[in-house]
Short mmCIF file of C-alpha atoms in Angstrom, two decimals:
data_model
loop_
_atom_site.label_atom_id
_atom_site.label_comp_id
_atom_site.label_asym_id
_atom_site.label_seq_id
_atom_site.Cartn_x
_atom_site.Cartn_y
_atom_site.Cartn_z
CA MET H 1224 108.38 194.13 -235.35
CA SER H 1225 111.62 195.20 -234.59
CA ASN H 1226 112.51 198.40 -235.31
CA THR H 1227 116.41 197.74 -236.00
CA ARG H 1228 117.72 198.36 -239.16
CA PRO H 1229 119.37 195.78 -241.21
CA GLN H 1230 123.36 195.92 -240.57
CA PRO H 1231 125.95 194.92 -243.83
CA PRO H 1232 126.98 192.00 -242.86
CA PHE H 1233 131.10 192.32 -241.85
CA ALA H 1234 130.98 195.45 -239.82
CA HIS H 1235 134.99 195.81 -240.80
CA LEU H 1236 134.92 196.53 -244.41
CA GLN H 1237 133.34 199.65 -246.12
CA TYR H 1238 130.22 199.39 -248.14
CA CYS H 1239 128.85 201.64 -251.13
CA THR H 1240 126.91 203.85 -249.85
CA ARG H 1241 124.08 204.07 -251.68
CA CYS H 1242 123.97 200.07 -252.92
CA CYS H 1243 125.47 196.91 -250.90
CA ILE H 1244 128.60 195.92 -252.11
CA PRO H 1245 132.06 195.77 -250.05
CA GLU H 1246 135.17 196.75 -250.73
CA THR H 1247 136.61 193.16 -250.85
CA GLN H 1248 134.58 192.76 -254.61
CA HIS H 1249 137.33 192.98 -257.14
CA GLY H 1250 138.11 195.40 -258.82
CA VAL H 1251 135.77 197.87 -257.00
CA LYS H 1252 136.69 201.48 -256.40
CA PHE H 1253 134.37 204.26 -254.22
CA ASP H 1254 134.24 207.29 -255.39
CA GLU H 1255 135.05 210.65 -252.68
CA MET H 1256 131.39 209.66 -251.32
CA GLY H 1257 131.71 206.11 -250.33
CA ILE H 1258 129.77 205.63 -254.36
CA CYS H 1259 130.70 202.03 -256.16
CA GLN H 1260 131.75 202.17 -259.93
CA ALA H 1261 128.82 200.08 -260.34
CA CYS H 1262 126.30 202.48 -258.53
CA GLN H 1263 128.13 205.65 -260.77
CA SER H 1264 127.56 203.24 -264.05
CA SER H 1265 124.04 203.34 -263.20
CA GLU H 1266 123.38 207.08 -262.77
CA GLN H 1267 125.54 207.54 -266.49
CA LYS H 1268 122.98 204.57 -267.54
CA ILE H 1269 120.51 206.90 -267.62
CA HIS H 1270 121.98 209.76 -269.42
CA ILE H 1271 123.31 208.05 -272.13
CA ASN H 1272 122.12 208.53 -275.76
CA TRP H 1273 121.37 205.56 -275.92
CA VAL H 1274 119.93 206.04 -280.22
CA GLU H 1275 123.63 206.97 -281.07
CA ARG H 1276 124.83 203.95 -279.64
CA GLU H 1277 122.68 202.22 -281.25
CA LYS H 1278 123.20 203.16 -284.73
CA ALA H 1279 127.04 203.43 -283.80
CA PHE H 1280 126.57 199.01 -282.98
CA ARG H 1281 124.59 199.06 -286.05
CA LYS H 1282 127.35 200.56 -288.06
CA ILE H 1283 129.97 197.64 -286.56
CA LEU H 1284 127.27 194.96 -287.87
CA GLU H 1285 127.02 196.27 -291.37
CA GLU H 1286 130.83 196.23 -291.75
CA ALA H 1287 131.04 192.98 -290.12
CA LYS H 1288 128.61 191.85 -292.82
CA SER H 1289 130.22 193.20 -295.58
CA LYS H 1290 133.19 191.68 -294.82
CA ALA H 1291 132.04 188.60 -293.94
CA GLY H 1292 131.74 187.12 -297.62
CA ASN H 1293 130.65 183.16 -297.43
CA ASN H 1294 131.43 183.05 -293.75
CA TYR H 1295 129.64 184.13 -290.88
CA ASP H 1296 129.30 187.68 -289.93
CA CYS H 1297 130.52 187.03 -285.94
CA ILE H 1298 130.44 184.66 -282.97
CA ILE H 1299 128.35 184.46 -280.24
CA PRO H 1300 129.15 182.38 -277.38
CA ILE H 1301 126.33 181.15 -275.46
CA SER H 1302 125.50 178.97 -272.54
CA GLY H 1303 121.72 178.82 -273.11
CA GLY H 1304 122.50 181.53 -270.08
CA LYS H 1305 119.91 184.30 -270.37
CA ASP H 1306 122.54 186.70 -271.18
CA SER H 1307 123.55 184.75 -274.24
CA THR H 1308 119.98 183.78 -275.20
CA TYR H 1309 118.76 187.42 -275.60
CA GLN H 1310 122.26 187.71 -277.57
CA LEU H 1311 120.98 185.19 -280.04
CA HIS H 1312 117.59 187.00 -280.14
CA VAL H 1313 118.68 190.73 -281.15
CA LEU H 1314 121.26 189.42 -283.98
CA THR H 1315 119.17 187.34 -285.35
CA LYS H 1316 115.86 188.13 -284.83
CA VAL H 1317 116.29 192.17 -284.81
CA TYR H 1318 119.64 192.73 -287.30
CA GLY H 1319 119.47 189.35 -289.07
CA MET H 1320 122.83 188.72 -288.59
CA LYS H 1321 124.14 184.98 -289.56
CA PRO H 1322 126.25 184.01 -286.65
CA LEU H 1323 128.15 181.38 -285.69
CA ALA H 1324 127.28 179.91 -281.90
CA VAL H 1325 130.05 178.50 -279.50
CA THR H 1326 129.85 176.95 -276.30
CA PHE H 1327 132.46 175.61 -274.24
CA SER H 1328 130.76 173.24 -272.07
CA HIS H 1329 131.34 173.65 -267.85
CA ASN H 1330 130.21 170.00 -267.97
CA TRP H 1331 127.68 170.69 -264.87
CA TRP H 1332 124.70 171.13 -267.09
CA SER H 1333 121.14 171.35 -265.09
CA GLU H 1334 118.13 170.08 -266.38
CA SER H 1335 116.72 173.61 -267.45
CA GLY H 1336 119.96 175.26 -268.55
CA TRP H 1337 120.28 172.27 -270.65
CA TYR H 1338 117.03 172.69 -272.00
CA ASN H 1339 117.12 176.03 -272.59
CA LEU H 1340 120.43 175.63 -274.82
CA GLN H 1341 119.14 172.99 -276.92
CA ASN H 1342 115.89 175.29 -277.07
CA SER H 1343 118.03 178.34 -278.27
CA LEU H 1344 119.58 176.63 -280.85
CA GLU H 1345 116.09 175.53 -282.62
CA LEU H 1346 114.43 178.66 -281.83
CA PHE H 1347 117.07 180.72 -283.81
CA ASN H 1348 118.23 178.01 -286.05
CA VAL H 1349 121.79 178.83 -285.91
CA ASP H 1350 124.99 176.67 -286.48
CA HIS H 1351 126.62 175.67 -283.24
CA ILE H 1352 130.48 174.24 -282.39
CA ALA H 1353 130.50 172.66 -278.86
CA PHE H 1354 133.21 171.42 -277.11
CA THR H 1355 132.96 169.38 -273.59
CA PRO H 1356 136.05 168.66 -271.84
CA ASN H 1357 136.06 165.15 -270.35
CA ARG H 1358 134.87 164.48 -266.98
CA GLY H 1359 137.96 163.05 -265.68
CA LEU H 1360 140.38 165.90 -266.43
CA ILE H 1361 137.38 168.62 -264.85
CA ASN H 1362 137.54 165.98 -261.43
CA ARG H 1363 141.07 166.59 -261.56
CA LEU H 1364 140.92 170.49 -262.02
CA VAL H 1365 138.57 171.03 -259.81
CA LYS H 1366 140.23 170.91 -256.27
CA LYS H 1367 143.56 172.84 -258.11
CA SER H 1368 140.90 175.55 -259.03
CA VAL H 1369 139.82 176.16 -255.05
CA GLU H 1370 143.38 176.28 -254.20
CA GLY H 1371 144.45 178.11 -257.27
CA ILE H 1372 141.71 180.79 -257.44
CA GLY H 1373 139.98 180.01 -254.10
CA ASP H 1374 136.61 178.83 -256.85
CA VAL H 1375 136.05 175.33 -258.62
CA SER H 1376 134.84 177.11 -261.68
CA TRP H 1377 138.45 177.79 -263.24
CA HIS H 1378 138.19 175.54 -266.13
CA ASP H 1379 134.43 177.18 -267.24
CA HIS H 1380 136.59 180.54 -266.57
CA ALA H 1381 139.47 179.72 -268.64
CA GLY H 1382 137.36 177.61 -271.76
CA VAL H 1383 134.92 180.62 -271.88
CA GLY H 1384 138.04 183.01 -272.84
CA SER H 1385 139.51 180.78 -274.83
CA PHE H 1386 137.56 178.25 -276.55
CA PRO H 1387 135.84 181.02 -278.31
CA LEU H 1388 138.93 182.78 -279.73
CA GLN H 1389 139.96 179.77 -280.69
CA VAL H 1390 137.15 179.39 -282.98
CA ALA H 1391 137.52 182.87 -284.00
CA VAL H 1392 141.21 181.96 -285.61
CA ARG H 1393 140.10 178.62 -287.04
CA PHE H 1394 137.26 179.93 -289.05
CA ASN H 1395 138.94 183.26 -289.75
CA ILE H 1396 135.52 185.06 -287.60
CA PRO H 1397 136.79 188.56 -286.29
CA LEU H 1398 134.03 189.78 -284.43
CA LEU H 1399 133.09 187.78 -281.19
CA ILE H 1400 129.65 189.66 -279.08
CA TRP H 1401 129.11 188.81 -275.64
CA GLY H 1402 126.13 190.40 -273.52
CA GLU H 1403 125.98 192.08 -270.64
CA SER H 1404 128.80 194.91 -270.02
CA LEU H 1405 131.18 195.24 -267.63
CA ALA H 1406 130.24 198.50 -266.66
CA GLU H 1407 126.34 197.24 -265.42
CA ASN H 1408 126.72 195.40 -262.49
CA SER H 1409 130.54 194.14 -261.63
CA GLY H 1410 132.18 197.63 -260.36
CA ARG H 1411 135.33 196.64 -262.42
CA ALA H 1412 134.08 199.57 -265.11
CA THR H 1413 131.73 202.14 -265.85
CA TYR H 1414 130.86 203.56 -269.11
CA SER H 1415 132.41 206.25 -269.06
CA ASP H 1416 135.37 204.19 -268.45
CA PRO H 1417 135.20 200.78 -269.97
CA VAL H 1418 137.21 197.78 -270.22
CA HIS H 1419 138.43 197.40 -273.68
CA ALA H 1420 138.04 193.42 -274.22
CA PHE H 1421 140.51 190.70 -276.15
CA ASP H 1422 143.55 191.46 -275.35
CA ARG H 1423 145.00 187.96 -274.89
CA GLU H 1424 145.25 188.62 -270.88
CA TYR H 1425 141.28 189.56 -270.35
CA PHE H 1426 139.85 186.66 -269.13
CA ILE H 1427 142.66 185.74 -267.10
CA GLN H 1428 142.56 189.50 -265.72
CA GLN H 1429 138.78 189.16 -265.62
CA SER H 1430 137.65 185.29 -264.36
CA ALA H 1431 140.66 182.62 -264.92
CA ARG H 1432 143.10 184.75 -262.98
CA LEU H 1433 145.52 181.42 -263.54
CA ARG H 1434 146.90 180.46 -267.21
CA ALA H 1435 146.48 177.03 -268.32
CA GLU H 1436 150.13 176.60 -268.18
CA GLU H 1437 150.07 177.72 -263.82
CA MET H 1438 147.62 174.45 -263.70
CA VAL H 1439 150.04 171.63 -265.29
CA ASP H 1440 151.23 169.40 -261.83
CA ASP H 1441 151.52 165.43 -262.66
CA THR H 1442 147.98 165.36 -262.61
CA VAL H 1443 146.99 167.45 -265.20
CA SER H 1444 149.91 168.06 -268.25
CA ALA H 1445 149.89 170.88 -270.81
CA ARG H 1446 148.10 168.30 -273.69
CA ASP H 1447 145.20 168.15 -271.37
CA LEU H 1448 145.20 171.95 -270.81
CA PHE H 1449 145.35 172.75 -274.93
CA PRO H 1450 141.60 173.88 -275.27
CA PHE H 1451 142.18 176.12 -272.31
CA THR H 1452 144.78 178.04 -274.12
CA VAL H 1453 144.38 181.42 -275.29
CA PRO H 1454 145.38 181.44 -279.51
CA SER H 1455 149.06 183.51 -279.89
CA GLN H 1456 149.05 187.36 -280.52
CA GLU H 1457 150.05 186.57 -283.66
CA GLU H 1458 147.22 184.49 -284.60
CA ILE H 1459 144.95 186.92 -283.05
CA ASP H 1460 146.27 189.73 -285.03
CA SER H 1461 146.12 187.86 -287.78
CA VAL H 1462 142.49 187.29 -288.54
CA GLY H 1463 141.96 190.78 -286.34
CA VAL H 1464 140.01 189.01 -283.92
CA TRP H 1465 137.76 191.76 -281.38
CA GLY H 1466 134.96 191.74 -279.54
CA LEU H 1467 132.34 194.21 -277.90
CA HIS H 1468 129.59 193.36 -275.41
CA LEU H 1469 125.88 194.18 -276.57
CA GLY H 1470 125.50 196.23 -273.27
CA ASP H 1471 127.85 198.74 -274.11
CA TYR H 1472 125.60 199.20 -277.08
CA LEU H 1473 121.99 198.69 -275.89
CA PHE H 1474 120.21 199.67 -273.12
CA TRP H 1475 120.26 196.08 -270.72
CA ASP H 1476 117.74 195.66 -268.16
CA ASP H 1477 117.83 191.88 -266.26
CA GLU H 1478 115.06 191.78 -265.45
CA ARG H 1479 113.10 192.80 -268.54
CA GLN H 1480 114.96 191.13 -271.03
CA THR H 1481 114.06 187.21 -268.61
CA GLU H 1482 110.10 188.46 -268.45
CA PHE H 1483 110.94 188.61 -272.26
CA LEU H 1484 112.55 185.41 -272.80
CA ARG H 1485 110.29 183.79 -270.69
CA ASP H 1486 107.15 184.90 -271.87
CA THR H 1487 108.47 184.67 -275.68
CA TYR H 1488 110.30 182.04 -276.00
CA GLY H 1489 109.58 179.71 -272.93
CA TRP H 1490 113.39 180.21 -271.21
CA LYS H 1491 112.80 178.40 -268.43
CA GLU H 1492 114.28 179.52 -264.91
CA THR H 1493 114.82 177.34 -262.00
CA GLN H 1494 115.37 177.63 -258.25
CA MET H 1495 119.28 178.79 -257.25
CA GLU H 1496 121.04 178.20 -254.28
CA GLY H 1497 122.40 181.28 -252.37
CA THR H 1498 120.11 183.54 -253.72
CA TYR H 1499 116.52 184.87 -254.29
CA LYS H 1500 116.57 185.29 -257.68
CA ARG H 1501 115.81 182.17 -260.30
CA TYR H 1502 117.72 183.36 -263.36
CA LYS H 1503 121.63 183.74 -262.90
CA SER H 1504 123.77 180.77 -264.28
CA VAL H 1505 120.80 178.35 -264.03
CA GLU H 1506 122.82 176.22 -266.53
CA ASP H 1507 124.94 175.28 -263.70
CA ILE H 1508 124.79 173.18 -260.66
CA MET H 1509 127.80 174.15 -259.28
CA SER H 1510 126.63 177.60 -259.61
CA GLY H 1511 125.70 177.45 -255.84
CA MET H 1512 129.63 176.63 -255.19
CA HIS H 1513 130.81 179.28 -257.43
CA ASP H 1514 129.15 181.99 -255.05
CA PHE H 1515 129.72 180.36 -251.98
CA THR H 1516 132.85 180.10 -252.47
CA CYS H 1517 133.08 184.06 -253.15
CA TYR H 1518 131.37 184.90 -249.70
CA LEU H 1519 134.04 182.57 -247.67
CA LYS H 1520 136.65 184.57 -249.64
CA ARG H 1521 135.48 187.98 -249.74
CA GLY H 1522 132.36 188.30 -247.91
CA TYR H 1523 129.92 188.58 -250.19
CA GLY H 1524 127.78 186.15 -252.74
CA ARG H 1525 125.20 185.73 -255.29
CA ALA H 1526 122.46 187.49 -253.32
CA THR H 1527 124.71 190.83 -252.68
CA GLU H 1528 125.28 191.50 -256.09
CA GLN H 1529 121.66 190.91 -257.15
CA ALA H 1530 120.11 192.70 -254.03
CA SER H 1531 122.54 196.02 -254.80
CA MET H 1532 121.58 195.60 -258.52
CA ASP H 1533 117.03 195.37 -256.86
CA VAL H 1534 118.40 198.64 -254.88
CA ARG H 1535 120.50 200.84 -257.81
CA VAL H 1536 116.87 200.63 -259.98
CA GLY H 1537 114.95 201.30 -257.18
CA LEU H 1538 113.00 197.87 -256.71
CA ILE H 1539 114.43 197.40 -253.11
CA THR H 1540 115.76 199.82 -250.31
CA ARG H 1541 118.93 199.26 -249.25
CA ASP H 1542 117.88 197.93 -245.92
CA GLU H 1543 115.98 195.49 -247.14
CA GLY H 1544 119.35 194.34 -249.99
CA PHE H 1545 120.79 193.43 -246.71
CA ALA H 1546 118.31 191.35 -245.23
CA LEU H 1547 118.23 189.41 -248.16
CA ILE H 1548 121.88 188.83 -247.87
CA ARG H 1549 121.84 187.87 -244.01
CA GLU H 1550 119.61 185.83 -245.21
CA HIS H 1551 120.76 183.78 -248.25
CA ASP H 1552 124.94 184.71 -249.35
CA SER H 1553 125.89 182.52 -245.83
CA VAL H 1554 123.66 179.62 -247.20
CA ARG H 1555 125.94 176.30 -247.37
CA PRO H 1556 124.87 174.97 -250.58
CA ASP H 1557 124.35 171.31 -251.49
CA ALA H 1558 126.57 171.23 -254.27
CA LEU H 1559 129.51 171.67 -252.06
CA ASP H 1560 128.79 167.85 -251.10
CA TYR H 1561 129.76 167.19 -255.01
CA TYR H 1562 132.26 169.27 -254.95
CA LEU H 1563 133.72 167.23 -252.15
CA LYS H 1564 132.70 163.66 -254.11
CA ILE H 1565 134.60 164.69 -257.42
CA SER H 1566 137.90 166.26 -255.86
CA GLY H 1567 138.06 163.76 -252.80
CA SER H 1568 138.93 166.63 -250.37
CA THR H 1569 137.03 166.46 -247.28
CA GLU H 1570 134.87 169.58 -246.07
CA GLU H 1571 137.39 169.95 -243.22
CA GLU H 1572 140.15 170.57 -246.05
CA PHE H 1573 137.52 172.80 -247.92
CA TYR H 1574 136.89 175.20 -244.95
CA ALA H 1575 140.49 175.93 -244.42
CA THR H 1576 141.88 176.41 -248.01
CA MET H 1577 139.54 178.94 -248.44
CA LYS H 1578 140.18 180.60 -244.73
CA SER H 1579 143.96 180.86 -246.78
CA LEU H 1580 142.22 182.62 -249.15
CA ARG H 1581 140.16 185.28 -247.21
CA HIS H 1582 140.50 188.90 -248.72
CA ALA H 1583 139.54 190.51 -245.19
#
């Protein structure tokens, strides 16, 4: 057996000295010891008084209920994924809220993802609004998405950001409740220095990168892109729309929560491309492409993120994490074939575009 320790995939990049996150992760910062923000958050998380945070959360919910009248207490954006299913459990079963569930459909449903969504709607008995952009529009947008942001999923990022806010404005429901805190794993915040969500730029900054008007060309009109447009600041202010992440108030544990949903509600995992876990983004058949484009652009994919999470909580060592990353991150996903089919691109064009967007 070789005694050679697994090395980071790219020798010229700086990696967190505790986990496996490279300097190319969007928004990452290292402290003077070379420790990334997500690892700093992991330390902070252990020392947080979660009882006090839960009390603050309960107070927020009680106030929302008192102001709702005959309206819904809050909006929960859902995909049927593990996070939004857990949100529904917590808000309905634990706190007795009456939420309006809102889904922006990426139109790329996996079999298990569609099952999980429908199953959660029935189990938690919530009203639901969904919007599905037409397939032809998505097919026209997908190549523009790769060229514009180096990711196939602009329509998903933009729609998930805009549509729940549109519903909030139209139905006069101020409070939106999301799932995992940005301090948890993204490296873009810490629990002591959180990102405050839901100004009009939030989802553009965090994921979509480009506004709807920047996607207009001779094949996609401004009218086509209306569903991807965030309400005006005046509209948001008139309703008092604001949002929070459940993970900023309740202790978040991906592994335990997934086990709980699986065993209690029959939530289905599935084999995912580009990684070794079976629960993240299971609803999306193009998840493998999202992660592969990140690897081509920034030098890391889903396996890096999940291995780093496992290193932080002590499930694996950093060396074991790098070994998993080398095994999974660089593997060409089958979803690339679907992208080439719907976009009309060649594989050579795709790789040339991604090379032009490489960060390091």
